[in-house]
mmCIF file with all atom_site columns, C-alpha atoms in Angstrom:
data_model
loop_
_atom_site.group_PDB
_atom_site.id
_atom_site.type_symbol
_atom_site.label_atom_id
_atom_site.label_alt_id
_atom_site.label_comp_id
_atom_site.label_asym_id
_atom_site.label_entity_id
_atom_site.label_seq_id
_atom_site.pdbx_PDB_ins_code
_atom_site.Cartn_x
_atom_site.Cartn_y
_atom_site.Cartn_z
_atom_site.occupancy
_atom_site.B_iso_or_equiv
_atom_site.pdbx_formal_charge
_atom_site.auth_seq_id
_atom_site.auth_comp_id
_atom_site.auth_asym_id
_atom_site.auth_atom_id
_atom_site.pdbx_PDB_model_num
ATOM 1   C CA . MET T 1 1   ? -8.972  14.849  4.379   1.00 0.00 ? 4   MET T CA 1
ATOM 2   C CA . GLY T 1 2   ? -6.473  13.859  7.066   1.00 0.00 ? 5   GLY T CA 1
ATOM 3   C CA . ILE T 1 3   ? -3.313  12.054  6.315   1.00 0.00 ? 6   ILE T CA 1
ATOM 4   C CA . PRO T 1 4   ? -2.469  9.241   8.790   1.00 0.00 ? 7   PRO T CA 1
ATOM 5   C CA . GLY T 1 5   ? 0.566   10.466  10.720  1.00 0.00 ? 8   GLY T CA 1
ATOM 6   C CA . ASN T 1 6   ? 2.896   7.427   10.884  1.00 0.00 ? 9   ASN T CA 1
ATOM 7   C CA . TYR T 1 7   ? 5.220   5.291   8.962   1.00 0.00 ? 10  TYR T CA 1
ATOM 8   C CA . PRO T 1 8   ? 4.847   4.500   6.047   1.00 0.00 ? 11  PRO T CA 1
ATOM 9   C CA . PHE T 1 9   ? 2.559   7.375   5.244   1.00 0.00 ? 12  PHE T CA 1
ATOM 10  C CA . THR T 1 10  ? 5.042   10.034  6.355   1.00 0.00 ? 13  THR T CA 1
ATOM 11  C CA . VAL T 1 11  ? 7.832   8.331   4.347   1.00 0.00 ? 14  VAL T CA 1
ATOM 12  C CA . LEU T 1 12  ? 5.658   8.540   1.288   1.00 0.00 ? 15  LEU T CA 1
ATOM 13  C CA . ILE T 1 13  ? 4.548   12.080  1.755   1.00 0.00 ? 16  ILE T CA 1
ATOM 14  C CA . ASP T 1 14  ? 8.209   13.109  2.344   1.00 0.00 ? 17  ASP T CA 1
ATOM 15  C CA . ALA T 1 15  ? 9.554   11.324  -0.621  1.00 0.00 ? 18  ALA T CA 1
ATOM 16  C CA . GLY T 1 16  ? 8.831   14.232  -2.962  1.00 0.00 ? 19  GLY T CA 1
ATOM 17  C CA . LEU T 1 17  ? 6.932   12.071  -5.483  1.00 0.00 ? 20  LEU T CA 1
ATOM 18  C CA . GLY T 1 18  ? 3.611   13.750  -4.958  1.00 0.00 ? 21  GLY T CA 1
ATOM 19  C CA . TRP T 1 19  ? 2.022   10.958  -2.765  1.00 0.00 ? 22  TRP T CA 1
ATOM 20  C CA . ARG T 1 20  ? -1.339  12.104  -1.491  1.00 0.00 ? 23  ARG T CA 1
ATOM 21  C CA . VAL T 1 21  ? -4.217  10.562  0.133   1.00 0.00 ? 24  VAL T CA 1
ATOM 22  C CA . THR T 1 22  ? -7.134  10.397  -2.444  1.00 0.00 ? 25  THR T CA 1
ATOM 23  C CA . GLY T 1 23  ? -9.733  8.614   -0.304  1.00 0.00 ? 26  GLY T CA 1
ATOM 24  C CA . VAL T 1 24  ? -10.515 7.042   3.014   1.00 0.00 ? 27  VAL T CA 1
ATOM 25  C CA . ASP T 1 25  ? -13.325 4.466   3.177   1.00 0.00 ? 28  ASP T CA 1
ATOM 26  C CA . SER T 1 26  ? -15.684 4.327   6.184   1.00 0.00 ? 29  SER T CA 1
ATOM 27  C CA . PRO T 1 27  ? -14.646 2.040   9.005   1.00 0.00 ? 30  PRO T CA 1
ATOM 28  C CA . ARG T 1 28  ? -15.745 -1.566  8.742   1.00 0.00 ? 31  ARG T CA 1
ATOM 29  C CA . ILE T 1 29  ? -15.000 -5.047  10.231  1.00 0.00 ? 32  ILE T CA 1
ATOM 30  C CA . ARG T 1 30  ? -13.690 -7.527  7.736   1.00 0.00 ? 33  ARG T CA 1
ATOM 31  C CA . SER T 1 31  ? -13.668 -10.615 9.803   1.00 0.00 ? 34  SER T CA 1
ATOM 32  C CA . HIS T 1 32  ? -15.211 -11.942 12.932  1.00 0.00 ? 35  HIS T CA 1
ATOM 33  C CA . HIS T 1 33  ? -13.805 -10.458 16.108  1.00 0.00 ? 36  HIS T CA 1
ATOM 34  C CA . ALA T 1 34  ? -11.289 -8.279  14.067  1.00 0.00 ? 37  ALA T CA 1
ATOM 35  C CA . GLU T 1 35  ? -10.372 -4.729  14.905  1.00 0.00 ? 38  GLU T CA 1
ATOM 36  C CA . PRO T 1 36  ? -12.295 -2.150  12.700  1.00 0.00 ? 39  PRO T CA 1
ATOM 37  C CA . ILE T 1 37  ? -10.368 -1.263  9.650   1.00 0.00 ? 40  ILE T CA 1
ATOM 38  C CA . ARG T 1 38  ? -10.601 1.606   7.044   1.00 0.00 ? 41  ARG T CA 1
ATOM 39  C CA . VAL T 1 39  ? -9.056  1.625   3.623   1.00 0.00 ? 42  VAL T CA 1
ATOM 40  C CA . VAL T 1 40  ? -6.735  4.514   2.673   1.00 0.00 ? 43  VAL T CA 1
ATOM 41  C CA . HIS T 1 41  ? -6.177  5.061   -0.949  1.00 0.00 ? 44  HIS T CA 1
ATOM 42  C CA . MET T 1 42  ? -3.028  7.015   -2.128  1.00 0.00 ? 45  MET T CA 1
ATOM 43  C CA . GLN T 1 43  ? -1.723  8.119   -5.493  1.00 0.00 ? 46  GLN T CA 1
ATOM 44  C CA . ASP T 1 44  ? 1.476   9.865   -6.622  1.00 0.00 ? 47  ASP T CA 1
ATOM 45  C CA . ASN T 1 45  ? 2.405   12.058  -9.563  1.00 0.00 ? 48  ASN T CA 1
ATOM 46  C CA . PHE T 1 46  ? 3.508   8.957   -11.648 1.00 0.00 ? 49  PHE T CA 1
ATOM 47  C CA . GLU T 1 47  ? 0.241   7.063   -11.792 1.00 0.00 ? 50  GLU T CA 1
ATOM 48  C CA . ARG T 1 48  ? 1.192   4.775   -8.946  1.00 0.00 ? 51  ARG T CA 1
ATOM 49  C CA . PHE T 1 49  ? -1.400  3.644   -6.416  1.00 0.00 ? 52  PHE T CA 1
ATOM 50  C CA . LEU T 1 50  ? -1.119  2.234   -2.897  1.00 0.00 ? 53  LEU T CA 1
ATOM 51  C CA . THR T 1 51  ? -4.204  0.936   -0.898  1.00 0.00 ? 54  THR T CA 1
ATOM 52  C CA . PHE T 1 52  ? -3.747  0.216   2.817   1.00 0.00 ? 55  PHE T CA 1
ATOM 53  C CA . ASP T 1 53  ? -6.054  -1.498  5.246   1.00 0.00 ? 56  ASP T CA 1
ATOM 54  C CA . VAL T 1 54  ? -5.379  0.391   8.457   1.00 0.00 ? 57  VAL T CA 1
ATOM 55  C CA . THR T 1 55  ? -6.767  -0.105  11.953  1.00 0.00 ? 58  THR T CA 1
ATOM 56  C CA . VAL T 1 56  ? -9.215  2.564   12.945  1.00 0.00 ? 59  VAL T CA 1
ATOM 57  C CA . ASP T 1 57  ? -7.677  3.317   16.296  1.00 0.00 ? 60  ASP T CA 1
ATOM 58  C CA . SER T 1 58  ? -3.979  3.376   15.473  1.00 0.00 ? 61  SER T CA 1
ATOM 59  C CA . ASN T 1 59  ? -3.735  4.070   11.707  1.00 0.00 ? 62  ASN T CA 1
ATOM 60  C CA . ARG T 1 60  ? -1.267  1.164   11.489  1.00 0.00 ? 63  ARG T CA 1
ATOM 61  C CA . MET T 1 61  ? -1.182  -1.010  8.388   1.00 0.00 ? 64  MET T CA 1
ATOM 62  C CA . ARG T 1 62  ? -3.147  -4.262  8.910   1.00 0.00 ? 65  ARG T CA 1
ATOM 63  C CA . ASP T 1 63  ? -1.972  -7.342  7.037   1.00 0.00 ? 66  ASP T CA 1
ATOM 64  C CA . HIS T 1 64  ? -0.901  -5.852  3.790   1.00 0.00 ? 67  HIS T CA 1
ATOM 65  C CA . ALA T 1 65  ? -0.919  -2.983  1.207   1.00 0.00 ? 68  ALA T CA 1
ATOM 66  C CA . THR T 1 66  ? -1.670  -3.182  -2.572  1.00 0.00 ? 69  THR T CA 1
ATOM 67  C CA . PHE T 1 67  ? 0.529   -1.388  -5.117  1.00 0.00 ? 70  PHE T CA 1
ATOM 68  C CA . THR T 1 68  ? -0.196  -0.850  -8.739  1.00 0.00 ? 71  THR T CA 1
ATOM 69  C CA . ARG T 1 69  ? 1.246   1.213   -11.597 1.00 0.00 ? 72  ARG T CA 1
ATOM 70  C CA . ALA T 1 70  ? -0.599  2.532   -14.658 1.00 0.00 ? 73  ALA T CA 1
ATOM 71  C CA . ILE T 1 71  ? 2.170   1.007   -16.874 1.00 0.00 ? 74  ILE T CA 1
ATOM 72  C CA . ASP T 1 72  ? 1.705   -2.554  -15.448 1.00 0.00 ? 75  ASP T CA 1
ATOM 73  C CA . ASP T 1 73  ? -1.100  -5.123  -15.444 1.00 0.00 ? 76  ASP T CA 1
ATOM 74  C CA . GLU T 1 74  ? 0.031   -6.532  -12.208 1.00 0.00 ? 77  GLU T CA 1
ATOM 75  C CA . VAL T 1 75  ? -0.951  -5.952  -8.531  1.00 0.00 ? 78  VAL T CA 1
ATOM 76  C CA . LEU T 1 76  ? 1.829   -6.160  -5.923  1.00 0.00 ? 79  LEU T CA 1
ATOM 77  C CA . ILE T 1 77  ? 1.244   -6.987  -2.272  1.00 0.00 ? 80  ILE T CA 1
ATOM 78  C CA . ALA T 1 78  ? 3.493   -5.554  0.445   1.00 0.00 ? 81  ALA T CA 1
ATOM 79  C CA . THR T 1 79  ? 3.274   -7.501  3.746   1.00 0.00 ? 82  THR T CA 1
ATOM 80  C CA . THR T 1 80  ? 5.108   -5.018  5.827   1.00 0.00 ? 83  THR T CA 1
ATOM 81  C CA . THR T 1 81  ? 5.089   -1.267  6.211   1.00 0.00 ? 84  THR T CA 1
ATOM 82  C CA . ARG T 1 82  ? 8.712   -1.064  5.146   1.00 0.00 ? 85  ARG T CA 1
ATOM 83  C CA . ALA T 1 83  ? 7.903   -3.039  2.076   1.00 0.00 ? 86  ALA T CA 1
ATOM 84  C CA . ALA T 1 84  ? 5.000   -0.635  1.279   1.00 0.00 ? 87  ALA T CA 1
ATOM 85  C CA . ALA T 1 85  ? 7.273   2.463   1.786   1.00 0.00 ? 88  ALA T CA 1
ATOM 86  C CA . ALA T 1 86  ? 9.943   0.833   -0.368  1.00 0.00 ? 89  ALA T CA 1
ATOM 87  C CA . LEU T 1 87  ? 7.494   0.265   -3.256  1.00 0.00 ? 90  LEU T CA 1
ATOM 88  C CA . GLY T 1 88  ? 6.216   3.894   -2.836  1.00 0.00 ? 91  GLY T CA 1
ATOM 89  C CA . THR T 1 89  ? 9.756   5.338   -2.817  1.00 0.00 ? 92  THR T CA 1
ATOM 90  C CA . SER T 1 90  ? 11.044  3.173   -5.603  1.00 0.00 ? 93  SER T CA 1
ATOM 91  C CA . ASP T 1 91  ? 12.098  4.543   -9.030  1.00 0.00 ? 94  ASP T CA 1
ATOM 92  C CA . PRO T 1 92  ? 8.933   5.366   -10.961 1.00 0.00 ? 95  PRO T CA 1
ATOM 93  C CA . ASP T 1 93  ? 10.609  3.906   -13.993 1.00 0.00 ? 96  ASP T CA 1
ATOM 94  C CA . ALA T 1 94  ? 11.913  0.750   -12.294 1.00 0.00 ? 97  ALA T CA 1
ATOM 95  C CA . VAL T 1 95  ? 11.585  -2.441  -14.228 1.00 0.00 ? 98  VAL T CA 1
ATOM 96  C CA . PHE T 1 96  ? 8.659   -4.397  -12.763 1.00 0.00 ? 99  PHE T CA 1
ATOM 97  C CA . SER T 1 97  ? 10.893  -7.542  -11.967 1.00 0.00 ? 100 SER T CA 1
ATOM 98  C CA . SER T 1 98  ? 13.157  -5.275  -9.848  1.00 0.00 ? 101 SER T CA 1
ATOM 99  C CA . LEU T 1 99  ? 10.126  -4.504  -7.734  1.00 0.00 ? 102 LEU T CA 1
ATOM 100 C CA . LEU T 1 100 ? 9.648   -8.148  -7.030  1.00 0.00 ? 103 LEU T CA 1
ATOM 101 C CA . THR T 1 101 ? 13.098  -8.361  -5.517  1.00 0.00 ? 104 THR T CA 1
ATOM 102 C CA . LEU T 1 102 ? 12.144  -6.087  -2.695  1.00 0.00 ? 105 LEU T CA 1
ATOM 103 C CA . PRO T 1 103 ? 11.738  -7.965  0.670   1.00 0.00 ? 106 PRO T CA 1
ATOM 104 C CA . SER T 1 104 ? 8.191   -8.756  1.572   1.00 0.00 ? 107 SER T CA 1
ATOM 105 C CA . VAL T 1 105 ? 6.775   -7.866  -1.893  1.00 0.00 ? 108 VAL T CA 1
ATOM 106 C CA . TYR T 1 106 ? 4.809   -10.520 -3.846  1.00 0.00 ? 109 TYR T CA 1
ATOM 107 C CA . ARG T 1 107 ? 2.555   -10.605 -6.889  1.00 0.00 ? 110 ARG T CA 1
ATOM 108 C CA . ALA T 1 108 ? -0.950  -10.672 -5.829  1.00 0.00 ? 111 ALA T CA 1
ATOM 109 C CA . SER T 1 109 ? -1.566  -14.042 -7.558  1.00 0.00 ? 112 SER T CA 1
ATOM 110 C CA . ASP T 1 110 ? 1.392   -15.508 -5.548  1.00 0.00 ? 113 ASP T CA 1
ATOM 111 C CA . TYR T 1 111 ? 0.277   -14.016 -2.252  1.00 0.00 ? 114 TYR T CA 1
ATOM 112 C CA . ARG T 1 112 ? -3.256  -15.498 -2.450  1.00 0.00 ? 115 ARG T CA 1
ATOM 113 C CA . SER T 1 113 ? -1.790  -18.893 -2.913  1.00 0.00 ? 116 SER T CA 1
ATOM 114 C CA . ARG T 1 114 ? 0.472   -18.613 0.252   1.00 0.00 ? 117 ARG T CA 1
#
């Protein structure tokens, strides 16, 4: 399975935390006249998960990424590639509230109400 070769994917792979692509969904169109996307699923050695919607042609993140940890019941949304990379390279034992202080990171429930 190929690894998308751009930021934030390369940052995550190079972080030494065991990030790997665990699945890539078939391309699909989510909204009318939108560019086709595919969903890339990643996991690290610390039971953390990132899911990206990426454009089929460029492998660039589209809109946001979701981040979850096995130790939390929360889903976080990163609205920029830098935010997604910051979540993925954060301390695996970080207190949940410290993750919310990262720029462009929101609780999923807060993001949907924006």
